[in-house]
C-alpha cells in the first residue's frame, strides 16, 4: 500500500528543496537514489527479496531503458567500500561498484589531506580492519588503541595485548614523545573499557603526548571525530532451532552510546565539555559527500534525490534536513503509517514499490 503524506513541516522543508528542474537533458535522468542498506536491501545477512528487482530497475530494466544513478548510504562500516560492495552484490545478486558505497566513515577520507603525515588514533572495528581502511584513505600515520597497549601494557592493565594485532615498528610505537594529533572513531568499539581509557588518555593529554596531563581544560588540544552517533543499532541474527528458521532482532548499543559514555567521563574528569565533529546520517556532511559521489556517477546537478530508508531518526530526518525527498519503507525498524517525529514524503511497504512508483512519476514529467 502506498501512502503519500505531505505534512506542514514537510511542505516547509520542500520550500528549500534542491528540486528545481523537472526536465532531462542529454538523456541523463535528473533524479537519483540513495538507499540505506540494512532494513531496505537486506536484513542482517538475509536478502529482502524486493531489493533485487528494485536495483535491476535502476540498472536499465525500466520503461525508459536507461540507468538511473544510485548510491548505498549506510551508517554501517568497519570494512572497506570494496568489501561492502562485494558483500551486498553477493546477497542482492546485482553488481554494486565500490564507488556506489558510502559507509559511515567514507566522508572522513576528506580529512586525510589534513592528517596525511600526522599520527591519528583510529578507534573501533574488528582486529585491524579499521586501521586498514584508514591507511587506504591516506592516514599514513594511523595507530590503534592496541598499538598503545602494546607500547605500554599498563595503559589498560585488565587485558593483555596480542602481538598479531600490532604491526608497528618499535620506533613507530614511541608514544611518549610523538603526539597524537586527532582521535577518529571509525566504527563500534569491540572493547569499551580499553578504548574509553586510551581515548581519555589522549584527549586529556597536553598536545597529544600520552602520559602528560593538561593543566587547563578550557581548550581542547586533540580534535575528536565520530563516524556516526546512533545510540542503538538493530542486530539481526538468524538460526535454526528445532528445525525452525528463527530470526531475532535486538536493538544494541552503538557508537552514539559509547559517545555518551566518553562525554560523561570527560566532563566528570575535567569539568569541561568534550567537543567533537560527527559524520553519518543524519549529519549534513555525509549528505554533501553523497551528493558529490552521485555527481561523479552521472547524476545531474540540482536534480532530485530520493533517499530510501527504514529509520526515521537517521534516514528520514537526514534527508528532510538536506532537502532530499525522503521515502520510508516498512521492511526494517519502522511499521505504521508514517513517523510522527520525522515524517517522510512517501511511505512504501518495500523498496521495489518505492522505486517503481518514483520512476513512473519521474518519467511522466518529461
Ligand atoms: Mg536501516
Tab-separated table of C-alpha atoms in Angstrom, residues 1-321:
chain	number	residue	atom	x	y	z
A	1	UNK	CA	0.000	0.000	0.000
A	2	UNK	CA	1.381	3.395	-0.959
A	3	UNK	CA	0.816	6.332	1.353
A	4	UNK	CA	1.818	9.857	0.323
A	5	UNK	CA	1.991	12.265	3.221
A	6	UNK	CA	2.588	15.965	2.878
A	7	UNK	CA	2.627	17.423	6.338
A	8	UNK	CA	3.002	21.107	7.026
A	9	UNK	CA	6.562	20.513	8.205
A	10	UNK	CA	7.470	18.618	5.080
A	11	UNK	CA	5.951	21.313	2.799
A	12	UNK	CA	8.030	23.898	4.627
A	13	UNK	CA	11.178	21.853	4.076
A	14	UNK	CA	10.292	21.386	0.416
A	15	UNK	CA	10.398	25.164	0.004
A	16	UNK	CA	14.150	24.810	0.493
A	17	UNK	CA	14.419	21.701	-1.623
A	18	UNK	CA	17.088	21.423	-4.291
A	19	UNK	CA	14.434	20.041	-6.686
A	20	UNK	CA	14.375	22.898	-9.145
A	21	UNK	CA	14.269	21.169	-12.533
A	22	UNK	CA	11.666	18.801	-13.937
A	23	UNK	CA	13.228	18.148	-17.333
A	24	UNK	CA	16.055	15.958	-18.540
A	25	UNK	CA	18.994	16.925	-20.714
A	26	UNK	CA	21.270	14.785	-22.835
A	27	UNK	CA	19.306	11.665	-21.884
A	28	UNK	CA	20.506	11.867	-18.283
A	29	UNK	CA	17.797	11.458	-15.682
A	30	UNK	CA	17.507	14.443	-13.417
A	31	UNK	CA	16.823	12.249	-10.442
A	32	UNK	CA	18.826	9.767	-8.423
A	33	UNK	CA	18.515	7.463	-5.421
A	34	UNK	CA	20.310	6.939	-2.113
A	35	UNK	CA	19.432	3.687	-0.357
A	36	UNK	CA	20.040	2.723	3.210
A	37	UNK	CA	21.246	-0.901	3.286
A	38	UNK	CA	20.049	-2.707	6.416
A	39	UNK	CA	16.258	-2.803	6.593
A	40	UNK	CA	15.921	-1.726	2.956
A	41	UNK	CA	18.010	-4.106	0.819
A	42	UNK	CA	18.992	-6.705	3.405
A	43	UNK	CA	18.162	-7.653	6.974
A	44	UNK	CA	21.198	-8.971	8.813
A	45	UNK	CA	22.744	-11.185	6.149
A	46	UNK	CA	19.433	-12.069	4.527
A	47	UNK	CA	18.104	-10.573	1.297
A	48	UNK	CA	14.910	-8.519	1.351
A	49	UNK	CA	13.536	-10.093	-1.833
A	50	UNK	CA	12.166	-6.913	-3.422
A	51	UNK	CA	15.638	-5.347	-3.380
A	52	UNK	CA	16.919	-7.335	-6.352
A	53	UNK	CA	14.148	-6.178	-8.675
A	54	UNK	CA	14.462	-2.582	-7.428
A	55	UNK	CA	18.189	-2.389	-8.237
A	56	UNK	CA	17.700	-4.092	-11.616
A	57	UNK	CA	15.153	-1.390	-12.490
A	58	UNK	CA	17.779	1.247	-11.731
A	59	UNK	CA	20.323	-0.601	-13.868
A	60	UNK	CA	18.242	-0.072	-17.018
A	61	UNK	CA	15.406	-2.561	-16.667
A	62	UNK	CA	12.755	0.179	-16.723
A	63	UNK	CA	10.307	1.837	-19.116
A	64	UNK	CA	12.904	4.436	-20.189
A	65	UNK	CA	15.610	1.777	-20.718
A	66	UNK	CA	18.268	3.841	-19.003
A	67	UNK	CA	20.420	3.686	-15.942
A	68	UNK	CA	19.458	5.864	-13.002
A	69	UNK	CA	22.325	6.833	-10.676
A	70	UNK	CA	22.180	5.475	-7.152
A	71	UNK	CA	24.341	5.074	-4.074
A	72	UNK	CA	24.102	2.928	-0.980
A	73	UNK	CA	24.289	5.235	2.038
A	74	UNK	CA	24.697	3.455	5.347
A	75	UNK	CA	25.722	4.208	8.912
A	76	UNK	CA	27.461	0.825	8.918
A	77	UNK	CA	31.180	0.457	8.336
A	78	UNK	CA	34.287	-1.190	9.694
A	79	UNK	CA	35.341	-2.555	6.294
A	80	UNK	CA	36.469	-1.021	3.009
A	81	UNK	CA	33.934	0.171	0.438
A	82	UNK	CA	35.207	-2.614	-1.853
A	83	UNK	CA	34.452	-5.284	0.732
A	84	UNK	CA	30.971	-3.923	1.477
A	85	UNK	CA	30.210	-3.732	-2.287
A	86	UNK	CA	31.278	-7.374	-2.620
A	87	UNK	CA	29.107	-8.474	0.336
A	88	UNK	CA	25.984	-6.641	-0.891
A	89	UNK	CA	26.437	-7.741	-4.518
A	90	UNK	CA	26.590	-11.339	-3.350
A	91	UNK	CA	23.427	-11.117	-1.240
A	92	UNK	CA	21.327	-8.982	-3.585
A	93	UNK	CA	22.500	-10.614	-6.840
A	94	UNK	CA	23.135	-7.257	-8.534
A	95	UNK	CA	26.666	-5.971	-9.124
A	96	UNK	CA	27.394	-2.977	-6.900
A	97	UNK	CA	30.536	-0.945	-7.546
A	98	UNK	CA	32.637	0.220	-4.592
A	99	UNK	CA	32.182	3.777	-5.917
A	100	UNK	CA	28.457	3.452	-5.127
A	101	UNK	CA	29.043	2.557	-1.481
A	102	UNK	CA	29.126	5.270	1.169
A	103	UNK	CA	29.910	3.918	4.632
A	104	UNK	CA	29.711	5.938	7.837
A	105	UNK	CA	33.451	6.639	7.695
A	106	UNK	CA	33.678	7.264	3.919
A	107	UNK	CA	33.302	11.080	4.241
A	108	UNK	CA	36.174	11.097	6.766
A	109	UNK	CA	38.652	10.358	3.969
A	110	UNK	CA	38.383	14.075	3.168
A	111	UNK	CA	40.285	14.665	6.425
A	112	UNK	CA	43.247	12.676	5.127
A	113	UNK	CA	44.797	15.695	3.390
A	114	UNK	CA	44.937	17.473	6.769
A	115	UNK	CA	46.310	14.472	8.692
A	116	UNK	CA	48.283	12.645	5.993
A	117	UNK	CA	51.602	12.755	7.899
A	118	UNK	CA	50.199	13.184	11.380
A	119	UNK	CA	49.581	10.490	13.951
A	120	UNK	CA	45.866	9.722	14.242
A	121	UNK	CA	44.342	7.275	16.735
A	122	UNK	CA	41.811	5.099	14.862
A	123	UNK	CA	39.224	3.508	17.174
A	124	UNK	CA	36.655	0.761	16.584
A	125	UNK	CA	36.090	-2.262	14.402
A	126	UNK	CA	37.276	-5.817	14.369
A	127	UNK	CA	41.001	-6.594	14.608
A	128	UNK	CA	42.919	-4.131	12.427
A	129	UNK	CA	40.220	-3.695	9.787
A	130	UNK	CA	39.631	-0.001	10.536
A	131	UNK	CA	43.389	0.597	10.548
A	132	UNK	CA	43.477	-0.859	7.028
A	133	UNK	CA	40.569	1.397	5.991
A	134	UNK	CA	42.355	4.451	7.437
A	135	UNK	CA	45.594	3.621	5.604
A	136	UNK	CA	43.628	3.217	2.364
A	137	UNK	CA	42.088	6.672	2.910
A	138	UNK	CA	45.569	8.182	3.245
A	139	UNK	CA	46.061	8.452	7.020
A	140	UNK	CA	49.716	7.485	6.703
A	141	UNK	CA	50.493	7.532	10.439
A	142	UNK	CA	47.367	5.765	11.735
A	143	UNK	CA	47.679	3.908	15.039
A	144	UNK	CA	45.187	1.930	17.124
A	145	UNK	CA	44.469	1.538	20.843
A	146	UNK	CA	46.043	-1.872	20.519
A	147	UNK	CA	49.341	-0.285	19.418
A	148	UNK	CA	49.282	1.879	22.562
A	149	UNK	CA	48.546	-1.131	24.730
A	150	UNK	CA	51.426	-2.936	23.059
A	151	UNK	CA	53.744	0.000	23.736
A	152	UNK	CA	52.732	0.211	27.387
A	153	UNK	CA	50.732	-2.673	28.821
A	154	UNK	CA	49.763	-0.569	31.860
A	155	UNK	CA	47.693	1.694	29.587
A	156	UNK	CA	44.944	-0.930	30.011
A	157	UNK	CA	46.100	-3.458	32.585
A	158	UNK	CA	42.877	-5.508	32.521
A	159	UNK	CA	43.819	-7.330	29.314
A	160	UNK	CA	46.953	-8.447	27.527
A	161	UNK	CA	47.851	-7.108	24.064
A	162	UNK	CA	48.054	-9.724	21.378
A	163	UNK	CA	51.179	-9.460	19.272
A	164	UNK	CA	49.469	-10.317	15.990
A	165	UNK	CA	47.345	-7.156	16.194
A	166	UNK	CA	50.273	-4.730	16.309
A	167	UNK	CA	52.224	-4.198	13.132
A	168	UNK	CA	54.084	-1.004	14.081
A	169	UNK	CA	57.860	-0.975	14.288
A	170	UNK	CA	59.312	-0.287	17.715
A	171	UNK	CA	60.301	3.228	16.567
A	172	UNK	CA	56.738	3.955	15.436
A	173	UNK	CA	55.473	2.679	18.761
A	174	UNK	CA	57.053	5.598	20.577
A	175	UNK	CA	54.142	7.473	22.152
A	176	UNK	CA	55.935	9.365	24.916
A	177	UNK	CA	57.458	11.927	22.529
A	178	UNK	CA	55.394	11.664	19.316
A	179	UNK	CA	51.977	13.314	19.710
A	180	UNK	CA	48.554	12.053	18.717
A	181	UNK	CA	47.075	14.806	16.535
A	182	UNK	CA	43.488	13.546	16.357
A	183	UNK	CA	41.221	10.739	17.540
A	184	UNK	CA	38.814	9.240	14.988
A	185	UNK	CA	36.160	6.631	15.786
A	186	UNK	CA	35.534	4.684	12.584
A	187	UNK	CA	33.186	2.022	13.920
A	188	UNK	CA	31.664	0.474	17.051
A	189	UNK	CA	34.366	-0.394	19.541
A	190	UNK	CA	34.875	-4.044	20.415
A	191	UNK	CA	36.439	-3.096	23.762
A	192	UNK	CA	34.611	-0.250	25.513
A	193	UNK	CA	36.726	-0.199	28.680
A	194	UNK	CA	40.094	-0.171	26.944
A	195	UNK	CA	39.043	2.346	24.323
A	196	UNK	CA	37.422	4.722	26.849
A	197	UNK	CA	40.632	4.684	28.884
A	198	UNK	CA	43.016	5.182	25.984
A	199	UNK	CA	40.873	7.851	24.301
A	200	UNK	CA	40.639	9.771	27.582
A	201	UNK	CA	44.429	9.488	27.973
A	202	UNK	CA	44.857	11.086	24.525
A	203	UNK	CA	42.104	13.702	24.895
A	204	UNK	CA	43.239	14.818	28.377
A	205	UNK	CA	46.913	14.915	27.398
A	206	UNK	CA	48.936	18.038	26.748
A	207	UNK	CA	49.376	18.435	22.991
A	208	UNK	CA	48.584	14.753	22.404
A	209	UNK	CA	51.603	13.359	24.293
A	210	UNK	CA	50.486	10.236	26.138
A	211	UNK	CA	51.433	10.266	29.799
A	212	UNK	CA	51.125	14.049	30.077
A	213	UNK	CA	48.103	15.897	31.532
A	214	UNK	CA	46.755	19.301	30.616
A	215	UNK	CA	46.564	21.887	33.387
A	216	UNK	CA	43.802	23.893	31.731
A	217	UNK	CA	40.891	22.138	30.011
A	218	UNK	CA	39.208	25.288	28.695
A	219	UNK	CA	40.729	24.467	25.292
A	220	UNK	CA	40.982	21.042	23.673
A	221	UNK	CA	44.342	20.097	22.118
A	222	UNK	CA	43.263	16.896	20.341
A	223	UNK	CA	40.256	17.011	17.938
A	224	UNK	CA	37.782	14.127	18.075
A	225	UNK	CA	35.708	12.777	15.140
A	226	UNK	CA	32.850	10.237	15.099
A	227	UNK	CA	31.757	8.300	12.009
A	228	UNK	CA	28.188	8.020	13.333
A	229	UNK	CA	26.419	8.707	16.588
A	230	UNK	CA	23.427	6.364	16.516
A	231	UNK	CA	22.698	5.347	20.114
A	232	UNK	CA	21.283	1.981	19.047
A	233	UNK	CA	21.637	-0.273	16.036
A	234	UNK	CA	19.447	-3.222	15.141
A	235	UNK	CA	21.301	-6.525	15.339
A	236	UNK	CA	19.602	-9.359	13.471
A	237	UNK	CA	20.668	-12.961	13.841
A	238	UNK	CA	19.238	-15.993	12.088
A	239	UNK	CA	19.390	-19.524	13.387
A	240	UNK	CA	17.708	-22.915	13.142
A	241	UNK	CA	16.009	-24.067	16.322
A	242	UNK	CA	14.283	-27.470	16.301
A	243	UNK	CA	14.345	-27.336	12.501
A	244	UNK	CA	12.564	-23.977	12.527
A	245	UNK	CA	14.213	-20.924	10.949
A	246	UNK	CA	14.196	-18.168	13.554
A	247	UNK	CA	15.202	-14.561	13.079
A	248	UNK	CA	15.760	-12.373	16.089
A	249	UNK	CA	16.381	-8.617	16.019
A	250	UNK	CA	17.574	-6.701	19.074
A	251	UNK	CA	18.455	-3.027	19.485
A	252	UNK	CA	22.098	-2.962	20.665
A	253	UNK	CA	24.287	-0.133	21.976
A	254	UNK	CA	26.030	1.662	19.112
A	255	UNK	CA	28.697	4.312	18.634
A	256	UNK	CA	26.366	7.030	19.965
A	257	UNK	CA	26.035	5.184	23.261
A	258	UNK	CA	29.821	4.991	23.507
A	259	UNK	CA	29.943	8.755	22.811
A	260	UNK	CA	27.560	9.394	25.728
A	261	UNK	CA	29.869	7.385	27.998
A	262	UNK	CA	33.016	9.193	26.797
A	263	UNK	CA	31.428	12.671	27.006
A	264	UNK	CA	30.190	11.911	30.509
A	265	UNK	CA	33.571	10.644	31.744
A	266	UNK	CA	35.434	13.596	30.201
A	267	UNK	CA	33.039	16.015	31.923
A	268	UNK	CA	33.462	14.191	35.235
A	269	UNK	CA	37.273	14.200	34.997
A	270	UNK	CA	37.815	17.719	33.612
A	271	UNK	CA	34.628	19.648	34.448
A	272	UNK	CA	34.528	20.715	30.775
A	273	UNK	CA	32.504	19.652	27.730
A	274	UNK	CA	34.187	17.405	25.179
A	275	UNK	CA	33.889	18.861	21.671
A	276	UNK	CA	33.721	16.669	18.581
A	277	UNK	CA	32.660	16.502	14.928
A	278	UNK	CA	30.132	13.881	13.783
A	279	UNK	CA	29.572	12.243	10.413
A	280	UNK	CA	26.991	9.657	9.301
A	281	UNK	CA	23.249	10.068	8.887
A	282	UNK	CA	21.525	12.426	9.745
A	283	UNK	CA	24.507	14.825	9.634
A	284	UNK	CA	24.817	17.197	6.671
A	285	UNK	CA	28.491	16.409	5.955
A	286	UNK	CA	27.521	12.895	4.917
A	287	UNK	CA	24.841	14.174	2.512
A	288	UNK	CA	27.231	16.690	0.952
A	289	UNK	CA	29.691	13.847	0.382
A	290	UNK	CA	26.909	11.648	-1.090
A	291	UNK	CA	25.876	14.445	-3.440
A	292	UNK	CA	29.460	14.652	-4.762
A	293	UNK	CA	29.503	10.885	-5.293
A	294	UNK	CA	26.168	10.964	-7.149
A	295	UNK	CA	27.576	13.720	-9.374
A	296	UNK	CA	30.556	11.521	-10.257
A	297	UNK	CA	28.113	8.684	-11.053
A	298	UNK	CA	26.288	10.858	-13.587
A	299	UNK	CA	23.528	12.498	-11.571
A	300	UNK	CA	22.643	15.979	-12.747
A	301	UNK	CA	23.414	18.987	-10.607
A	302	UNK	CA	20.370	20.096	-8.681
A	303	UNK	CA	18.404	17.018	-9.668
A	304	UNK	CA	16.064	15.359	-7.217
A	305	UNK	CA	17.499	12.758	-4.866
A	306	UNK	CA	15.181	10.169	-3.321
A	307	UNK	CA	16.519	8.818	-0.029
A	308	UNK	CA	15.024	5.436	0.821
A	309	UNK	CA	15.422	4.246	4.399
A	310	UNK	CA	13.787	2.401	7.282
A	311	UNK	CA	14.976	4.553	10.198
A	312	UNK	CA	13.063	7.826	10.698
A	313	UNK	CA	15.656	9.402	13.035
A	314	UNK	CA	18.606	8.737	10.723
A	315	UNK	CA	17.382	8.249	7.137
A	316	UNK	CA	14.290	10.445	7.098
A	317	UNK	CA	15.469	13.247	9.358
A	318	UNK	CA	18.757	13.485	7.435
A	319	UNK	CA	17.085	13.530	4.013
A	320	UNK	CA	14.444	16.065	5.067
A	321	UNK	CA	17.034	18.386	6.598
